[in-house]
CSV table of C-alpha atoms in Angstrom, one decimal:
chain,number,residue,atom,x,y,z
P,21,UNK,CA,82.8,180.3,105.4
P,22,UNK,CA,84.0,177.6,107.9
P,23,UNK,CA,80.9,178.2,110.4
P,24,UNK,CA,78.4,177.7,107.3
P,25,UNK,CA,80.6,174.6,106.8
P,26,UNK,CA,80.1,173.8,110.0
P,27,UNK,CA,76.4,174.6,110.3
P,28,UNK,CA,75.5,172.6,106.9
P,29,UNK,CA,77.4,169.5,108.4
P,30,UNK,CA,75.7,169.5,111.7
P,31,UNK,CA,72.2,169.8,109.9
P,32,UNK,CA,73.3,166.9,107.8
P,33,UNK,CA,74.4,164.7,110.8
P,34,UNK,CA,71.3,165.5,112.2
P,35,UNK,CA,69.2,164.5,109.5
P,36,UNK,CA,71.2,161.7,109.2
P,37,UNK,CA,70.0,160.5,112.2
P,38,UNK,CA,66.6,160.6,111.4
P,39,UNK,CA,65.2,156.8,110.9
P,40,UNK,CA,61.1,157.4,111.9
P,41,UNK,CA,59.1,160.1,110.4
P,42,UNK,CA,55.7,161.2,111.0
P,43,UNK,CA,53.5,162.0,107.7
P,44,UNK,CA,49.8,163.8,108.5
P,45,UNK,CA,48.1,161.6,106.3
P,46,UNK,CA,44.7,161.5,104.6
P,47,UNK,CA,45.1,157.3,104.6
P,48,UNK,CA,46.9,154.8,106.5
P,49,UNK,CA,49.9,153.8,103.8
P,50,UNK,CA,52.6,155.4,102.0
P,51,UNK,CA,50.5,155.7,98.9
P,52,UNK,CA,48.0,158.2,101.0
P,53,UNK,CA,48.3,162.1,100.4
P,54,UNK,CA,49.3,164.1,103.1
P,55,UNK,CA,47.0,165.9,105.9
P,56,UNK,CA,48.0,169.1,105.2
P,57,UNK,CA,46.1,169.3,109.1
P,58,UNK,CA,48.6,168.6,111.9
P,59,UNK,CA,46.4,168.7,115.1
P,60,UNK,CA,43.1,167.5,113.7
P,61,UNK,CA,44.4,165.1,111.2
P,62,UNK,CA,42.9,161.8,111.5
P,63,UNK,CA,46.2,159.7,112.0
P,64,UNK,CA,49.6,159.7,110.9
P,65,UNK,CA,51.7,157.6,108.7
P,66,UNK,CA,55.2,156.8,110.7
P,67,UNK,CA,57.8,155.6,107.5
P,68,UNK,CA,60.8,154.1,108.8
P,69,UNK,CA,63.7,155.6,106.3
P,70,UNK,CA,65.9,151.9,106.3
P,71,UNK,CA,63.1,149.4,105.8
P,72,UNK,CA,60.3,151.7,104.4
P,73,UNK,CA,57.9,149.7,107.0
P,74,UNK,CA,55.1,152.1,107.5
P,75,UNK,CA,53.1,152.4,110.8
P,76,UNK,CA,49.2,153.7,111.2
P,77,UNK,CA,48.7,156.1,114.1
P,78,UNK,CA,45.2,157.1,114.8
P,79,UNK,CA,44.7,160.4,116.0
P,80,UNK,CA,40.6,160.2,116.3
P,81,UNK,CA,40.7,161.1,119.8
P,82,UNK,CA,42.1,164.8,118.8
P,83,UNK,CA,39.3,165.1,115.8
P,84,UNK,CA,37.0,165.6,118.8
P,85,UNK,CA,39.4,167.3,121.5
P,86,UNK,CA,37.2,171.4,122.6
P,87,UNK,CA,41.3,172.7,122.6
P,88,UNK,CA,44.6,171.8,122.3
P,89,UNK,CA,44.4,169.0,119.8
P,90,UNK,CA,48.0,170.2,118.6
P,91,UNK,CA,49.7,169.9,121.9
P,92,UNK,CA,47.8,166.4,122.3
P,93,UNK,CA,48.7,165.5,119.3
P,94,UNK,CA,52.3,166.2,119.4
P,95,UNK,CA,53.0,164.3,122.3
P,96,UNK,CA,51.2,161.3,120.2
P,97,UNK,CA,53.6,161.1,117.4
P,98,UNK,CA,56.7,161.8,120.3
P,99,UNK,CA,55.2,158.9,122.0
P,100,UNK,CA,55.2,156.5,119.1
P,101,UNK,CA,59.0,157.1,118.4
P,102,UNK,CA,58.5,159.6,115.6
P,103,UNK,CA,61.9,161.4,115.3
P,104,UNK,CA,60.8,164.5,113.0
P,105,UNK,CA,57.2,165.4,111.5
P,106,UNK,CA,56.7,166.4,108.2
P,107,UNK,CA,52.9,168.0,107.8
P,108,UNK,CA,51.2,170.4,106.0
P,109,UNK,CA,51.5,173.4,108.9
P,110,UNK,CA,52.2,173.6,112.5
P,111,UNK,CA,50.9,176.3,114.7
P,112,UNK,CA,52.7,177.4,118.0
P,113,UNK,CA,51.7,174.8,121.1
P,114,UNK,CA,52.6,172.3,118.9
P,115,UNK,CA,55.7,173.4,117.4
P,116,UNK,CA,56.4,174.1,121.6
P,117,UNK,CA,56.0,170.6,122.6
P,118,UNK,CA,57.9,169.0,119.3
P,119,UNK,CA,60.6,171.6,119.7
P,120,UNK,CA,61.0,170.7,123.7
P,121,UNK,CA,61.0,166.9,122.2
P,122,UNK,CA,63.8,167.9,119.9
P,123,UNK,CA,62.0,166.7,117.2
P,124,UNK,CA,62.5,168.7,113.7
P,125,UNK,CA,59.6,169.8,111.5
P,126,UNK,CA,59.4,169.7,107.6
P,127,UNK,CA,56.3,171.3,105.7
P,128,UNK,CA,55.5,169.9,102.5
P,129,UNK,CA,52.7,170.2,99.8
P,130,UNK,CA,49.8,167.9,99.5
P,131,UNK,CA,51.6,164.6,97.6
P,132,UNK,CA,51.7,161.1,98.1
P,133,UNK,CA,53.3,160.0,101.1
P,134,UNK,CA,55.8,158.1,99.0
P,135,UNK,CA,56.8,161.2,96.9
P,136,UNK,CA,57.4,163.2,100.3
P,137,UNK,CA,60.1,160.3,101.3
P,138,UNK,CA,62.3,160.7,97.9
P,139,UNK,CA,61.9,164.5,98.4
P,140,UNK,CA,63.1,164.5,102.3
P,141,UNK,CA,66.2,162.4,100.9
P,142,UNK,CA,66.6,164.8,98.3
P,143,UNK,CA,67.0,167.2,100.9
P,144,UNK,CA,63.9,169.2,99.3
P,145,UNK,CA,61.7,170.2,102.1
P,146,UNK,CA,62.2,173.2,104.5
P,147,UNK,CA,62.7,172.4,108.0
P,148,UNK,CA,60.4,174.8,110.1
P,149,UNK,CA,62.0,177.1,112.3
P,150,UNK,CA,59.1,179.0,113.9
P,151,UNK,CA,55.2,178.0,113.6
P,152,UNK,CA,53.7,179.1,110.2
P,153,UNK,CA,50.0,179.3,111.6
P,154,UNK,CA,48.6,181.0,114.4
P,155,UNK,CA,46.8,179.3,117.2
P,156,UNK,CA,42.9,178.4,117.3
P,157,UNK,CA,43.0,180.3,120.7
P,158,UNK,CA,45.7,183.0,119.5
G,26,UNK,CA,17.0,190.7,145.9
G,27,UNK,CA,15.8,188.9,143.1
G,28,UNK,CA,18.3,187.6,140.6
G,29,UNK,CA,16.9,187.3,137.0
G,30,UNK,CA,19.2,185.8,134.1
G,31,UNK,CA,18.8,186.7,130.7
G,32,UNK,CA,20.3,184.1,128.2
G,33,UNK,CA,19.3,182.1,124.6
G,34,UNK,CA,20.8,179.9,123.1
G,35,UNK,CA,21.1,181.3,119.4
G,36,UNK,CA,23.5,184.4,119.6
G,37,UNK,CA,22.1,187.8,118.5
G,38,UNK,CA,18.2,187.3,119.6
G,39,UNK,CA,18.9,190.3,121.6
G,40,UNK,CA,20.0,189.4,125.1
G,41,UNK,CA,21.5,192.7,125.4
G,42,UNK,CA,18.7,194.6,124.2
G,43,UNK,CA,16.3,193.7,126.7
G,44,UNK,CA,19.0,193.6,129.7
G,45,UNK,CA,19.4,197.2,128.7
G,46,UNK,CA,15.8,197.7,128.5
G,47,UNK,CA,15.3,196.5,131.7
G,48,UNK,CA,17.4,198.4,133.6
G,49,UNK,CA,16.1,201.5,131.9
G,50,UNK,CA,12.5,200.6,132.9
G,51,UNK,CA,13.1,199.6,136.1
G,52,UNK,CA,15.8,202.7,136.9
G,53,UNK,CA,16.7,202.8,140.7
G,54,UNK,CA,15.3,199.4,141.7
G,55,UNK,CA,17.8,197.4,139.9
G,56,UNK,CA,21.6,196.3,138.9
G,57,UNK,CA,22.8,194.8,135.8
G,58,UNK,CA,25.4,192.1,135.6
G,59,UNK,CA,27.2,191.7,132.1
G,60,UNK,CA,28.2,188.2,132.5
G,61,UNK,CA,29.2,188.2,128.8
G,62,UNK,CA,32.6,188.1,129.5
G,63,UNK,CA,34.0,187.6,125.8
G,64,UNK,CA,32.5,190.1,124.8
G,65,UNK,CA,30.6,192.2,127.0
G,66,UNK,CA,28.8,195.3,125.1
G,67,UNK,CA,25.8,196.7,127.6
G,68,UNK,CA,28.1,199.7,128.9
G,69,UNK,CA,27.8,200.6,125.3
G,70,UNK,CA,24.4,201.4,125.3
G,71,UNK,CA,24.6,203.2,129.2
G,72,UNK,CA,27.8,204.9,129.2
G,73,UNK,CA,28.5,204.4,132.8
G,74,UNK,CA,31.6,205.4,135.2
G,75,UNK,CA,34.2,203.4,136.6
G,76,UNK,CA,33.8,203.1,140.7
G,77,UNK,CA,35.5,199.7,141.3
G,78,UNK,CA,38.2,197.8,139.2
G,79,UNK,CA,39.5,194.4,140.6
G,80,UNK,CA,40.9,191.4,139.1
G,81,UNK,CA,39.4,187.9,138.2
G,82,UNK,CA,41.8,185.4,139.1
G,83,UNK,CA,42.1,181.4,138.1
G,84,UNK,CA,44.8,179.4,140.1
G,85,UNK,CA,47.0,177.6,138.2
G,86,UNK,CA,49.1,175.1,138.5
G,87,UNK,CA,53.4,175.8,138.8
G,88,UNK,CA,55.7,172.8,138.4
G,89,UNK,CA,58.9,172.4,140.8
G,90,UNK,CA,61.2,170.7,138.6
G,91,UNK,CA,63.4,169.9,141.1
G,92,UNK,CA,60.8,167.8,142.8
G,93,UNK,CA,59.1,166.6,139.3
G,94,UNK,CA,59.9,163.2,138.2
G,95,UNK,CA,58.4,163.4,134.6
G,96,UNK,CA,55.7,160.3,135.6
G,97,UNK,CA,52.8,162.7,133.5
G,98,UNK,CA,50.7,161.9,135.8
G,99,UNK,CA,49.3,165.3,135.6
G,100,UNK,CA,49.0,165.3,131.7
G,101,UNK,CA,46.6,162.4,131.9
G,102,UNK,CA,44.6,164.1,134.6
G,103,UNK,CA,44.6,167.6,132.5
G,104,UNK,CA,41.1,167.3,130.4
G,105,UNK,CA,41.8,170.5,128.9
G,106,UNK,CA,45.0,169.7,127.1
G,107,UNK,CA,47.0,172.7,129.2
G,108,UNK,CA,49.9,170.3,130.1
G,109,UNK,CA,52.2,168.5,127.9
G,110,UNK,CA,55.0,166.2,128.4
G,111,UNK,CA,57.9,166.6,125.8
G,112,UNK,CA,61.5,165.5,126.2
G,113,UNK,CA,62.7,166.0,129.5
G,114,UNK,CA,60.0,168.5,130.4
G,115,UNK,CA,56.2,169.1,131.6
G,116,UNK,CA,54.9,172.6,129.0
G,117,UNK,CA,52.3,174.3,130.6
G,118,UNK,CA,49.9,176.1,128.0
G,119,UNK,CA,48.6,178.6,130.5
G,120,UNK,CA,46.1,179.9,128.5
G,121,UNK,CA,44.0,176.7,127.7
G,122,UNK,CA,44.0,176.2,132.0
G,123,UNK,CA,40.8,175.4,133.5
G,124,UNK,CA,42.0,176.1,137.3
G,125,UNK,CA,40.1,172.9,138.2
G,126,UNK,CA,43.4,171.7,140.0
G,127,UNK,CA,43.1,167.9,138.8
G,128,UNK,CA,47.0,167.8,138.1
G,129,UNK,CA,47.9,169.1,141.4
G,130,UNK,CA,45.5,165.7,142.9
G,131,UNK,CA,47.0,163.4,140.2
G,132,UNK,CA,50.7,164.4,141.4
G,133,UNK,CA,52.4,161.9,143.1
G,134,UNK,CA,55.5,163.8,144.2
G,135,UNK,CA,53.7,166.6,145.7
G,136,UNK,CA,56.1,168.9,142.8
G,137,UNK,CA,52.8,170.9,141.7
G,138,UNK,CA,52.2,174.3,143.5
G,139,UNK,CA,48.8,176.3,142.4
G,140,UNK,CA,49.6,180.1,141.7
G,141,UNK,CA,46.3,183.0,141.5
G,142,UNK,CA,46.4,184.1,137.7
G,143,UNK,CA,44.9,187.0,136.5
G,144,UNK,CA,42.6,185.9,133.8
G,145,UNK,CA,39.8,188.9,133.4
G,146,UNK,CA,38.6,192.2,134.7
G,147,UNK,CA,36.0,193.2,136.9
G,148,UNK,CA,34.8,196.8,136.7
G,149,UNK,CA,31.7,198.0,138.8
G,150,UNK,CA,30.4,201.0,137.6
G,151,UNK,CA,27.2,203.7,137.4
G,152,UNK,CA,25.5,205.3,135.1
G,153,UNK,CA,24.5,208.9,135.1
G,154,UNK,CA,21.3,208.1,136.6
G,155,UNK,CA,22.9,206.2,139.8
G,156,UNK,CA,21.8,202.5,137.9
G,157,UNK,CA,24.7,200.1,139.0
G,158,UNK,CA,26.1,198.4,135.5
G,159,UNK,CA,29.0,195.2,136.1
G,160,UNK,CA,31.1,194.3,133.6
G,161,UNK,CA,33.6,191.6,133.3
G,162,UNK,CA,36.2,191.1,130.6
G,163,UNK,CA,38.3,187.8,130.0
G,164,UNK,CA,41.7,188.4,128.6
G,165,UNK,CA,42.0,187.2,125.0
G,166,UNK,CA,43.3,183.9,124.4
G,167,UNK,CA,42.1,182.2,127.8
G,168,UNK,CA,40.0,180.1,128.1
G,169,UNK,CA,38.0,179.9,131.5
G,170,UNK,CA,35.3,182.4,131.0
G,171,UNK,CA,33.3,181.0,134.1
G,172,UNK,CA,35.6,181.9,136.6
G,173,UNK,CA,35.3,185.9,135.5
G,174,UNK,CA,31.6,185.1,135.6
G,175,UNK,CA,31.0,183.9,139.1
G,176,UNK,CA,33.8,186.9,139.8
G,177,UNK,CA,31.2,189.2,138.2
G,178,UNK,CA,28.5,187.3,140.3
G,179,UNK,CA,30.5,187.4,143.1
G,180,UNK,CA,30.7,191.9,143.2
G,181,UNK,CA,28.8,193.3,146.4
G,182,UNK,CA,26.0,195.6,145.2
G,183,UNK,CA,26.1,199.3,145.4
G,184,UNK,CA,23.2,199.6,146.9
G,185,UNK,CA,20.2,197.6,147.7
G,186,UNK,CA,18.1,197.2,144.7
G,187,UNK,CA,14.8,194.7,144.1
G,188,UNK,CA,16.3,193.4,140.8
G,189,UNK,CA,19.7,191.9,139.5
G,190,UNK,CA,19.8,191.3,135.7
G,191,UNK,CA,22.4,188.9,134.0
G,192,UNK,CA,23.1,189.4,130.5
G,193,UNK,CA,24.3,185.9,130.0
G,194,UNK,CA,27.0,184.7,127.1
G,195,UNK,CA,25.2,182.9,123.9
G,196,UNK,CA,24.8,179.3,123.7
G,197,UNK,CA,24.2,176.4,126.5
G,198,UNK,CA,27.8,175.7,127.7
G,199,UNK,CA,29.4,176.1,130.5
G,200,UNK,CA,29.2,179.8,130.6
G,201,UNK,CA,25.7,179.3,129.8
G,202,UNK,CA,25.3,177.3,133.2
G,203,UNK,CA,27.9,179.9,135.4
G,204,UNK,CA,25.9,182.6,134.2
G,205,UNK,CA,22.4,181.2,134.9
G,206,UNK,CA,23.1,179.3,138.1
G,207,UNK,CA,21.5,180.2,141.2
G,208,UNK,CA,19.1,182.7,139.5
G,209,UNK,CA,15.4,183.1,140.4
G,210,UNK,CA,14.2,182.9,137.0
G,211,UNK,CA,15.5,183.0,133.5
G,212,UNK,CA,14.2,184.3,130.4
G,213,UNK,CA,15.0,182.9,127.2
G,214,UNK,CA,15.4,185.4,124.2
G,215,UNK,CA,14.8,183.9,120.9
G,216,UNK,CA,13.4,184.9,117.6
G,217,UNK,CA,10.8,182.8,114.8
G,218,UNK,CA,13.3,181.3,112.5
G,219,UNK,CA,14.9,177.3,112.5
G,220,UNK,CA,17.9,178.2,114.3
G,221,UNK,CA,15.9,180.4,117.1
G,222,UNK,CA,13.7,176.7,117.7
G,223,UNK,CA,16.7,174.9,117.3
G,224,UNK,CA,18.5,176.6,120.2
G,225,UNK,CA,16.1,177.5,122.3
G,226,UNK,CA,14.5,173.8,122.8
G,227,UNK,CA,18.6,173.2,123.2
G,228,UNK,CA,18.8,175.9,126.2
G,229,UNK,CA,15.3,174.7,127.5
G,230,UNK,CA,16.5,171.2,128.1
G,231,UNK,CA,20.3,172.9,129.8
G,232,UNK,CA,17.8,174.7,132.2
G,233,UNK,CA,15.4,171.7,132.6
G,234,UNK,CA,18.4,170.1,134.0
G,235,UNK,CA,19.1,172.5,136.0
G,236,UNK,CA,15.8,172.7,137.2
G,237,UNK,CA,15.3,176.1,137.0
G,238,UNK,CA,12.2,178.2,135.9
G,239,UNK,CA,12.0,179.7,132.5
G,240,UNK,CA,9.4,181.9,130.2
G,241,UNK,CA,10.2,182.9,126.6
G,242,UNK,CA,10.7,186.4,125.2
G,243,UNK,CA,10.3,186.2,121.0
G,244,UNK,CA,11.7,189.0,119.5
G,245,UNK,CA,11.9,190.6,116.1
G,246,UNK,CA,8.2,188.6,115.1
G,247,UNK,CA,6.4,189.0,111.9
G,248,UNK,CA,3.4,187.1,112.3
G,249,UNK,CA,1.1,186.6,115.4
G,250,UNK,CA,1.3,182.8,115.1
G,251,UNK,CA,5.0,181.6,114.3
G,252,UNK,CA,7.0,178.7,114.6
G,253,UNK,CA,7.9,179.8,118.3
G,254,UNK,CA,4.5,180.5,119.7
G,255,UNK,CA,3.5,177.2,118.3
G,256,UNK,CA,6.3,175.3,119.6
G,257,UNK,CA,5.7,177.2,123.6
G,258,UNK,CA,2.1,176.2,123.2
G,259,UNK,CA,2.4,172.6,122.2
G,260,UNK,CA,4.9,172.6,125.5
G,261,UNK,CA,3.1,174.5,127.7
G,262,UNK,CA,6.1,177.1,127.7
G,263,UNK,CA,5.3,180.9,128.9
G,264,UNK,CA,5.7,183.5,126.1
G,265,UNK,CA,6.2,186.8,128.7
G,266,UNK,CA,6.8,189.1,125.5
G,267,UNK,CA,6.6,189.3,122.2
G,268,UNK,CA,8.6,192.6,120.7
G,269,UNK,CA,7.7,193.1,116.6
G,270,UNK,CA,10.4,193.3,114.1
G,271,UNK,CA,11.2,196.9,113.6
G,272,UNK,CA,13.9,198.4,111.6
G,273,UNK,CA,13.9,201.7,113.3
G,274,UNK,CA,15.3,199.4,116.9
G,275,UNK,CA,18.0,198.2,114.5
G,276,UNK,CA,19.1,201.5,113.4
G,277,UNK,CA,19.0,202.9,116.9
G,278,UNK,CA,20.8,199.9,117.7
G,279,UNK,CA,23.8,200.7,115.6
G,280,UNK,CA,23.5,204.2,117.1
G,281,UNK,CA,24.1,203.0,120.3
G,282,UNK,CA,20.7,203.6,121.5
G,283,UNK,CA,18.4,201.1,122.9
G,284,UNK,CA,14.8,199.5,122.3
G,285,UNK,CA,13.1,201.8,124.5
G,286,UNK,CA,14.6,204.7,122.9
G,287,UNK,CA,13.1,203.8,119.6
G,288,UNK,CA,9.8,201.7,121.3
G,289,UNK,CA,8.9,203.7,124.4
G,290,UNK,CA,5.5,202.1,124.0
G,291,UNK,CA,7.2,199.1,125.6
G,292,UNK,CA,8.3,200.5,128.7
G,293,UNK,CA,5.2,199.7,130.5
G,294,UNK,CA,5.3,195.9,129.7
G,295,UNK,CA,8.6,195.6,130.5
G,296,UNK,CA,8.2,197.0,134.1
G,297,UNK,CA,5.1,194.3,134.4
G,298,UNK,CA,7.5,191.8,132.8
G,299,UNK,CA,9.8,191.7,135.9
G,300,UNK,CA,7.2,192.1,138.5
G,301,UNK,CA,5.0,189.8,137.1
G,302,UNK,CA,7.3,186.9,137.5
């Protein structure tokens, strides 16, 4: 009883701390669906949680990329400050590199951007705790 | 020893078919080398026995962490995508590794150290008749198929023999070029529909780059004048062979038997196809 106590505190703190997250998106606001693509997505949303400022991340380069677009594109969304992802699916290199980052992943159905915010506050969405795709090159 | 590459752009033309062919018309005065290496199929059709087995190996690259200052120099210089920098480490993605030792240059704290990998198999074998048949096999998952080809290109012969066939891997990438590079002439399977054109003016302007000599082989063909013929005559192409569509070769096929088993009437043009060139 006291550990799950424990655990459900620490995932809160943790989430807590989340202020930048990265949406897969379709567009390039909050009113966009979501890229239910991680790797070959063509950009990503990145919502801050206390202002609701949104960010446009192109991710053309990795539409074209002969392998690894995931791993690519991980370091991408690490690189512009994102502090968890929240995508359609995320296959193993990927979930690697984000994991090694620290950087928790949420998988959520194909909704406005918007929507996916008020459900991640909710505390709604599953956080990912192995990949739920296999590789291009498994 | 002349080296004679089989390749085509479009997959299923039957590259295999006539590398199998070949070697059964020319028995005793040739080897074959399945440079296929994704998925290699001739010993399927010749049945032969394992007399060398060696590995294929791709050297890639180990990172000392103790000397590695996390600049990603290396990342940047990886074009393959098989190095990634997250948190307070360098991920190498083994599998997606080239070999071409770019992050080991790009290193500025001399912290990258380049290991042999085993990536394939190489297994020389004969068939019952004494024909040499080479076979390479790329582990699943990586990607460098043309280091296991130049290993396969790289095997000693038997014995001396006048001819060396390579079954070459579909398409005009680089496998394409490992496969086909350095050969004394290359002959282009194809067959008359759109995408047999479509890929084999594709592979005709890989090997025009390369400057090497070509002719064309058009199997399965319906009608005497086709969308091939007239496309190798408007370019001044050679057509060496022309083998009609048969459905007996396809069900011999399936058996694991091969064209000259159902067509023995081609065994004479396929001797004069090699020594003709």
């Amino acid at each position: 009883m006291h550990i799950t106590l424990i655990i459900s505190y620490i995932l809160r703190m943790h989430k807590t701390n989340i202020q930048k997250i990265a949406f897969s998106a379709q567009g390039k606001d909050v009113k966009s669906l979501l890229d239910p693509r991680f790797g070959r997505c063509s950009g990503f949303v990145l919502v801050d949680l206390t202002t609701m400022e949104s960010q446009w991340i192109p991710n053309e380069q990795n539409l074209r990329a002969a392998q690894g677009a995931g791993i690519q594109t991980a370091q991408n969304i690490i690189a512009a400050g994102a502090q968890a992802l929240i995508s359609g699916h995320c296959g193993l290199k990927a979930f690697q590199v984000l994991e090694a980052a620290n950087i928790p992943i949420f998988l959520s159905e194909t909704l406005p951007i918007q929507q996916i915010v008020s459900l991640f506050k909710a505390d709604k969405l599953t956080r990912l705790s192995s990949p739920d795709v296999e590789g291009h090159w498994a | 020893m002349k080296t004679i590459a089989i390749a085509s752009g479009k997959g299923g033309t039957g590259k295999t078919s006539l590398s199998v062919a070949l070697l059964q018309a020319h028995q005793g005065d040739i080897r074959l080398l399945d440079c296929d290496v994704e998925e290699p199929n001739c010993h399927l059709f010749l049945d032969p026995q394992k007399v060398n087995e060696f590995g294929a190996e791709l050297l890639i690259p180990k990172i000392d962490t103790k000397k590695c200052r996390l600049c990603g120099d290396c990342v940047e210089a990886c074009q393959f995508n098989a190095l990634a920098l997250a948190g307070n480490q360098i991920i190498l993605f083994q599998e997606l590794c080239h070999g071409c030792g770019a992050c080991t240059l790009a290193c500025p704290h001399d912290a990258i150290e380049e290991i042999p990998t085993n990536i394939g198999q190489i297994v020389q074998a004969r068939t019952e008749s004494g024909v040499e048949v080479v076979k390479g096999t790329l582990k699943v998952g990586h990607a460098s198929a043309p280091t296991v080809i130049a290993a396969v290109k790289n095997t000693t012969p038997l014995q001396k023999v006048k001819y060396q066939i390579i079954d070459a891997p579909a398409g005009t990438s680089c496998s394409f070029a490992e496969a086909v590079k350095g050969a004394d002439f290359v002959i282009l399977v194809t067959e008359p529909t759109p995408f047999g054109l479509n890929d084999l003016d594709l592979a005709i302007e890989a090997l025009h780059k390369m400057k090497l000599p070509f002719g064309v082989v058009i199997n399965r063909v319906r009608e005497k004048e086709n969308l091939i013929t007239e496309y190798c005559a408007k370019n001044n192409y050679r057509v060496l062979l022309e083998i009609p569509e048969s459905r007996k070769v396809a069900e011999y096929y399936s058996q694991g038997k091969s064209l000259i088993d159902a067509k023995p009437e081609l065994e004479e043009a396929l001797k004069k196809l090699l020594d003709d060139l």
